[in-house]
PDB file of C-alpha atoms in Angstrom:
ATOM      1  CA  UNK A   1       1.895 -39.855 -46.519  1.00  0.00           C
ATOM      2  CA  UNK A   2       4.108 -38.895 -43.803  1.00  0.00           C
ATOM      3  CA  UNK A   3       3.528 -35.314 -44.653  1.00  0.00           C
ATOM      4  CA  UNK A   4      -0.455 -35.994 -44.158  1.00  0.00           C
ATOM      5  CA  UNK A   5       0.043 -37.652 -41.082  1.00  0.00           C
ATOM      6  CA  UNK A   6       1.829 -34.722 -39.625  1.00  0.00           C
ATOM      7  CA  UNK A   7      -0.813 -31.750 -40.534  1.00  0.00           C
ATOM      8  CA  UNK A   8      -3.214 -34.381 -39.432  1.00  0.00           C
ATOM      9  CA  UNK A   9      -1.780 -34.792 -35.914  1.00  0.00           C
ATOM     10  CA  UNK A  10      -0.111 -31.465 -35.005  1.00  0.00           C
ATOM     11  CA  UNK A  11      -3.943 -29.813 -33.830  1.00  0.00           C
ATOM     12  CA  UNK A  12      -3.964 -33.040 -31.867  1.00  0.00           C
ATOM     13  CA  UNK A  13      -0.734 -32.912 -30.272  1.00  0.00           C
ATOM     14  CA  UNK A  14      -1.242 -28.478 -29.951  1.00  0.00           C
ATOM     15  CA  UNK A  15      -4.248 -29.924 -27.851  1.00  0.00           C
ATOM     16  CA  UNK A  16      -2.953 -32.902 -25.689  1.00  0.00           C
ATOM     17  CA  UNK A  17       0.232 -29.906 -24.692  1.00  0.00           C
ATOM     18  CA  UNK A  18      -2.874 -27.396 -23.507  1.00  0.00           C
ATOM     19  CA  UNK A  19      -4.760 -29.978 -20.904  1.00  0.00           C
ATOM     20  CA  UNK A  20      -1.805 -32.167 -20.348  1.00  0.00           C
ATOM     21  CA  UNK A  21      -1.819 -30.219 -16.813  1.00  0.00           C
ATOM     22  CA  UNK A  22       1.895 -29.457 -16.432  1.00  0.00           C
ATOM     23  CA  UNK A  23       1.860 -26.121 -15.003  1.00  0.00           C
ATOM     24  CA  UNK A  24      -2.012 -25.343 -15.018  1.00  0.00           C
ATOM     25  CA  UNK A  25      -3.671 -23.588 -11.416  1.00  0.00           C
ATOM     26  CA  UNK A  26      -4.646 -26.620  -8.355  1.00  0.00           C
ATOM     27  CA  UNK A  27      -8.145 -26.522  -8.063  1.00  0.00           C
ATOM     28  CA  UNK A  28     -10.136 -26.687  -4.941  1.00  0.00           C
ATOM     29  CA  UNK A  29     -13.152 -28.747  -3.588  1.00  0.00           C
ATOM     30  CA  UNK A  30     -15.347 -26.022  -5.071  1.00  0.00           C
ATOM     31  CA  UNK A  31     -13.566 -26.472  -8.514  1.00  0.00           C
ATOM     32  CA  UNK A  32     -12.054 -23.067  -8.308  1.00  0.00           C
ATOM     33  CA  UNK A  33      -8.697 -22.156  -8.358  1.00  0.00           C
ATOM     34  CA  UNK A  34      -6.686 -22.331  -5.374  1.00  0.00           C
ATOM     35  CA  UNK A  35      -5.071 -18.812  -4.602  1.00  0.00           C
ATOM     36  CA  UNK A  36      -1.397 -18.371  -5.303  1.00  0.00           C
ATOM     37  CA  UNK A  37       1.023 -16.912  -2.820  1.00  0.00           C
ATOM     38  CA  UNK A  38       2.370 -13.814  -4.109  1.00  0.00           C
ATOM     39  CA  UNK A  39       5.688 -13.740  -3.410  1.00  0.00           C
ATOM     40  CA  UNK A  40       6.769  -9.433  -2.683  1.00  0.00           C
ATOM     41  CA  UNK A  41      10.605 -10.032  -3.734  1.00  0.00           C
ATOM     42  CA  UNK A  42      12.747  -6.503  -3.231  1.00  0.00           C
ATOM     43  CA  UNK A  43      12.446  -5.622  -6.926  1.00  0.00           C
ATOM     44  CA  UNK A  44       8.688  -6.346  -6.367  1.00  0.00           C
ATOM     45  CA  UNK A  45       8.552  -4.362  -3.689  1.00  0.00           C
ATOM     46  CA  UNK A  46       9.530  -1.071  -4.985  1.00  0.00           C
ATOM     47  CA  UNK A  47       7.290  -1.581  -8.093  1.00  0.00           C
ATOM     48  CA  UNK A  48       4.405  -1.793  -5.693  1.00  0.00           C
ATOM     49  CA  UNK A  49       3.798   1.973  -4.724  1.00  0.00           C
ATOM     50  CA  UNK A  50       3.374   2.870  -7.966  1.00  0.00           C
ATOM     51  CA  UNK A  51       1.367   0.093  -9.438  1.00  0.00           C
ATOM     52  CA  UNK A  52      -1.088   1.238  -6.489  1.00  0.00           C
ATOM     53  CA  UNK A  53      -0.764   4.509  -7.005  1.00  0.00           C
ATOM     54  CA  UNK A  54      -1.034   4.601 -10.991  1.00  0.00           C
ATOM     55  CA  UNK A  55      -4.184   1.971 -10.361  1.00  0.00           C
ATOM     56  CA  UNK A  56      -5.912   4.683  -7.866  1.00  0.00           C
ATOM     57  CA  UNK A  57      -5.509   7.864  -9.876  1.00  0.00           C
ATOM     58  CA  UNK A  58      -6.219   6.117 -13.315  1.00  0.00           C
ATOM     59  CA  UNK A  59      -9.880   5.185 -10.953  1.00  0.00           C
ATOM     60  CA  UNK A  60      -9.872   8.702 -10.293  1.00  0.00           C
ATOM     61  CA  UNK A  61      -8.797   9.896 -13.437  1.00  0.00           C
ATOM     62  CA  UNK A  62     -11.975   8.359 -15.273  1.00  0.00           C
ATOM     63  CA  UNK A  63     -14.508  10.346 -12.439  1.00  0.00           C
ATOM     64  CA  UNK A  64     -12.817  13.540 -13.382  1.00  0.00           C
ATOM     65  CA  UNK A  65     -10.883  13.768  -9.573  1.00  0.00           C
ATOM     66  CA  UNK A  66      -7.747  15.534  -8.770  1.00  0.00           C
ATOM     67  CA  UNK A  67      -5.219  12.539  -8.976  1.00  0.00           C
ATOM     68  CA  UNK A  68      -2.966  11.989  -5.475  1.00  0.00           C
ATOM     69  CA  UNK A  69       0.379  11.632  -4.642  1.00  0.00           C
ATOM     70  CA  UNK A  70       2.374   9.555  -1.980  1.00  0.00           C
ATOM     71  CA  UNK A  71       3.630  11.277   0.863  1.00  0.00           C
ATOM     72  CA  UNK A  72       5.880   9.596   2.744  1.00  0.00           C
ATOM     73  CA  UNK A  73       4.598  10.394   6.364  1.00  0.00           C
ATOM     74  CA  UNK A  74       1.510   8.729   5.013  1.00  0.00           C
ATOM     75  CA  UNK A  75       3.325   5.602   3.822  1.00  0.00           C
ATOM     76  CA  UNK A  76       5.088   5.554   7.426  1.00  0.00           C
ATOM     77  CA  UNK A  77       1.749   5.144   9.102  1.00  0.00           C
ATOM     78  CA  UNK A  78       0.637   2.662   6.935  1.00  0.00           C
ATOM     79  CA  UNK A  79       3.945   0.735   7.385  1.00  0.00           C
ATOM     80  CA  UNK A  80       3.067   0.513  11.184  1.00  0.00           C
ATOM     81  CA  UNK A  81      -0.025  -0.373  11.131  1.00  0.00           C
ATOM     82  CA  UNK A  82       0.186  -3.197   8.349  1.00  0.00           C
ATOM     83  CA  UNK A  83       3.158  -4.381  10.682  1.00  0.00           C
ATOM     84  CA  UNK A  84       0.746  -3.794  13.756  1.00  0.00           C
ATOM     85  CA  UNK A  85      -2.462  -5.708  12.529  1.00  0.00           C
ATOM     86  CA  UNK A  86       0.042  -9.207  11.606  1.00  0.00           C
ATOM     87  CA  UNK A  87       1.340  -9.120  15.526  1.00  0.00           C
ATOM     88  CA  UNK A  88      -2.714  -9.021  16.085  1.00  0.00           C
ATOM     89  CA  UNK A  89      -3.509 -11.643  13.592  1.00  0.00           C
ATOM     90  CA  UNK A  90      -6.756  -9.651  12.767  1.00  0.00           C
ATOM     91  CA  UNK A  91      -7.520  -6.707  10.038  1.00  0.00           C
ATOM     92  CA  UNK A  92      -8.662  -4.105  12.102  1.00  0.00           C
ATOM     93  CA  UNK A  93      -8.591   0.353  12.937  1.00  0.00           C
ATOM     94  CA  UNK A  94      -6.824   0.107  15.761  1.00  0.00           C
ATOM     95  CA  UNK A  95      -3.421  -0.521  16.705  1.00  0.00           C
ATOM     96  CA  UNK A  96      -2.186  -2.950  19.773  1.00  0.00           C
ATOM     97  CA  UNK A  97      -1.487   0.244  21.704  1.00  0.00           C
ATOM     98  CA  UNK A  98      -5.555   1.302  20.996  1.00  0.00           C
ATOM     99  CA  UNK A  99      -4.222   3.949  18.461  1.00  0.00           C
ATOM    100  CA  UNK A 100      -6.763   5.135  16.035  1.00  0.00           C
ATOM    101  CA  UNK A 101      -5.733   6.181  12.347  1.00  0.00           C
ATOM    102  CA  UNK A 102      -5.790   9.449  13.278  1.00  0.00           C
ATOM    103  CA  UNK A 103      -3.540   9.020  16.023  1.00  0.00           C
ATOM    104  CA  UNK A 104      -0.877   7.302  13.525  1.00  0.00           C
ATOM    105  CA  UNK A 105      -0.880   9.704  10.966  1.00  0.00           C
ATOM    106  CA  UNK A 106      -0.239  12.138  13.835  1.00  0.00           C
ATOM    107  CA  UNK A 107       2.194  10.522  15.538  1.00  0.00           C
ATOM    108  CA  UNK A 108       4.056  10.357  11.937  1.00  0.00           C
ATOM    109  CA  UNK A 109       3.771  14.432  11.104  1.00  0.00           C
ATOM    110  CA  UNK A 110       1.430  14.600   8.815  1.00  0.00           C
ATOM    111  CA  UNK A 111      -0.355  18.084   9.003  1.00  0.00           C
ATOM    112  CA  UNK A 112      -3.040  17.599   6.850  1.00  0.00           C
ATOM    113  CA  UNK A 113      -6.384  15.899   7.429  1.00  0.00           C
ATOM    114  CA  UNK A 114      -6.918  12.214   7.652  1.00  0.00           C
ATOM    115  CA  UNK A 115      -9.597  11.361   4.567  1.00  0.00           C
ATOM    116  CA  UNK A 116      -9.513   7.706   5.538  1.00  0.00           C
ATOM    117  CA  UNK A 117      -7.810   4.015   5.878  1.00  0.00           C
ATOM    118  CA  UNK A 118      -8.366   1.045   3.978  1.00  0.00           C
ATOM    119  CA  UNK A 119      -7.065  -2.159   5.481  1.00  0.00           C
ATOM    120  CA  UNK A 120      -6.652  -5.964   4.154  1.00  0.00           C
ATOM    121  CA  UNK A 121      -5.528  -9.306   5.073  1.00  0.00           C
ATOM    122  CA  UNK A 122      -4.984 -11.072   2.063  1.00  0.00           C
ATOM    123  CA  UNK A 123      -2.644 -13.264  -0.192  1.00  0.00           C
ATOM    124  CA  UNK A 124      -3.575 -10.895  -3.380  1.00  0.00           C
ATOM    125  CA  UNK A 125      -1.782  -8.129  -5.405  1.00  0.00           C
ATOM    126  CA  UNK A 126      -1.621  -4.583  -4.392  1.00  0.00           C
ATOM    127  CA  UNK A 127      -4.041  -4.401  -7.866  1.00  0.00           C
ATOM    128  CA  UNK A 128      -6.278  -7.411  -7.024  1.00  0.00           C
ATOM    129  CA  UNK A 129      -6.781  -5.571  -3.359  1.00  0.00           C
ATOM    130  CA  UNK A 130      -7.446  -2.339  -4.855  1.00  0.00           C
ATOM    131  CA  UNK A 131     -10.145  -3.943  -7.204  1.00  0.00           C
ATOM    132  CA  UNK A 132     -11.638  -5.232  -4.215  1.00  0.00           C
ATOM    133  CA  UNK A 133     -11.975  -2.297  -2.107  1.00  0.00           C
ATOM    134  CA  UNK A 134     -13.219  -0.583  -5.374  1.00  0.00           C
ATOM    135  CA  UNK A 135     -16.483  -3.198  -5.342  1.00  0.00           C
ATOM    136  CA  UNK A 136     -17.448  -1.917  -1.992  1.00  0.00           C
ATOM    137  CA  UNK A 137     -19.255   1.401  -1.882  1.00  0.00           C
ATOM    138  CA  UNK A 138     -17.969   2.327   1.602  1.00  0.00           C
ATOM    139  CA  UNK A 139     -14.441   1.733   0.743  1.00  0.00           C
ATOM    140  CA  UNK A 140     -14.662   3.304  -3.131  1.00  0.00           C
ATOM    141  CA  UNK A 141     -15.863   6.343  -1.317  1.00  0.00           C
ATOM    142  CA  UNK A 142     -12.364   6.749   0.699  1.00  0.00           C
ATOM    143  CA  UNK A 143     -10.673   6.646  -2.903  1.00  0.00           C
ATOM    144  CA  UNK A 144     -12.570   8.355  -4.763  1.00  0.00           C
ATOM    145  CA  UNK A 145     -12.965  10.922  -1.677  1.00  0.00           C
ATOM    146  CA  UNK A 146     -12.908  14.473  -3.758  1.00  0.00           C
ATOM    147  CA  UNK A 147     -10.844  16.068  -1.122  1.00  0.00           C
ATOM    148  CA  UNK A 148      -8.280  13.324  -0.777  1.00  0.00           C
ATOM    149  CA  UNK A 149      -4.793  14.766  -1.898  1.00  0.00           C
ATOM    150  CA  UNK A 150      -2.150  12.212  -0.139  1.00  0.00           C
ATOM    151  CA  UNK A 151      -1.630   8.832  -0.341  1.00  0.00           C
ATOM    152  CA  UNK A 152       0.709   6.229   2.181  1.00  0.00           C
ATOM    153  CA  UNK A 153       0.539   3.133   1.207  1.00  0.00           C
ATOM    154  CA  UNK A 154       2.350  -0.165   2.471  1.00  0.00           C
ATOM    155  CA  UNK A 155       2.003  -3.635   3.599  1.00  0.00           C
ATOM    156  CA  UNK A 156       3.527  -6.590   5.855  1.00  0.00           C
ATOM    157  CA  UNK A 157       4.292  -9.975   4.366  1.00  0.00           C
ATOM    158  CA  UNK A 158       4.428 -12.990   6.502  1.00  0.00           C
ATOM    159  CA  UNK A 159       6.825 -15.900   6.229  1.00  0.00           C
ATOM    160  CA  UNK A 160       3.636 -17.945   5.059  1.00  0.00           C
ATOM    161  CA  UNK A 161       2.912 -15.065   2.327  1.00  0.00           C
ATOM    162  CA  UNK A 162       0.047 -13.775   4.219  1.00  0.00           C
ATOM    163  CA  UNK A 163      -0.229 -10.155   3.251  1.00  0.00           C
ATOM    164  CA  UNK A 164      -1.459  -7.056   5.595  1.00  0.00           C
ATOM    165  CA  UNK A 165      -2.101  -4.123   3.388  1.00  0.00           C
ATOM    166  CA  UNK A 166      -2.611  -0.693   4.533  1.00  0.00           C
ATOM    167  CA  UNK A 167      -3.621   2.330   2.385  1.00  0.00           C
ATOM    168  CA  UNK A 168      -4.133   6.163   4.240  1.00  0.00           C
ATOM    169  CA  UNK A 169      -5.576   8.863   2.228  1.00  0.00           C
ATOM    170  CA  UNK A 170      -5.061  12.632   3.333  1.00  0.00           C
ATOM    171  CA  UNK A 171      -6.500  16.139   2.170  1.00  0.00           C
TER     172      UNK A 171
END
């Protein structure tokens, strides 16, 4: 009998384990899960570049495009600017010193031509914020830009996990 009771039970108990709510996601007014603050630790952080980059040329791998590569005068810019847009608390072109992308990828070195610059305020992944500007036509065109060659690519994380991301694409 005991042996009966046990197979009986065990689906039972298997359930009880999966909506006991022990380490499930907080849900919000709207019933959806609340976002999670992605924590960019320093072995994170030197994943990132290449998660990005493998993401972007696997997207332009499957149109048939040239894939990219970082270049770190690229990167540089996009450091800056990721840095630049938390100081202005808004996700915008232009730096606090009215710099345009152009200007920062100049200012850097790089000799080739800016393609483009996608920016972000988020608490997501590098991959989640890719995805994103990959469901927008106008910023899907700047990766998937034929011409594009270079890539920079960084962020800024704030104490609060806030994340500025910055990617710059050169041909």
């Amino acid at each position: 009998m005991n042996r009966r009771a046990l197979v009986l039970m065990a689906p039972a108990l298997l359930v009880a384990g999966c909506v006991s709510g022990g380490g499930g996601a907080q849900l919000g007014a709207d019933g959806k899960p609340l976002p999670r603050v992605y924590q960019i630790t320093p072995a994170v952080a030197a994943e990132i570049p290449y998660r990005l980059l493998d993401g972007v040329n696997a997207l332009r791998s499957a149109k048939g495009l040239q894939a990219m590569a970082l270049n770190p005068q690229l990167n540089a810019a996009a450091e800056t600017h990721s840095r630049d847009m938390s100081v202005q608390n808004r996700p915008w072109h232009f730096g606090s010193d009215g710099s345009s992308p152009l200007v920062r990828v100049q200012r850097v070195g790089y000799t080739g031509r800016l393609m483009g610059e996608l920016i972000s305020e988020t608490y997501q992944t590098e991959l989640e914020t890719l995805s994103a500007w990959m469901a927008q036509a106008d910023t899907r065109a700047v990766i998937l830009d034929p011409a594009a060659r270079d890539l920079g690519f960084a962020w800024f994380q704030e104490s609060n996990g806030k994340i500025w991301w910055t990617m710059v694409t050169g041909g």
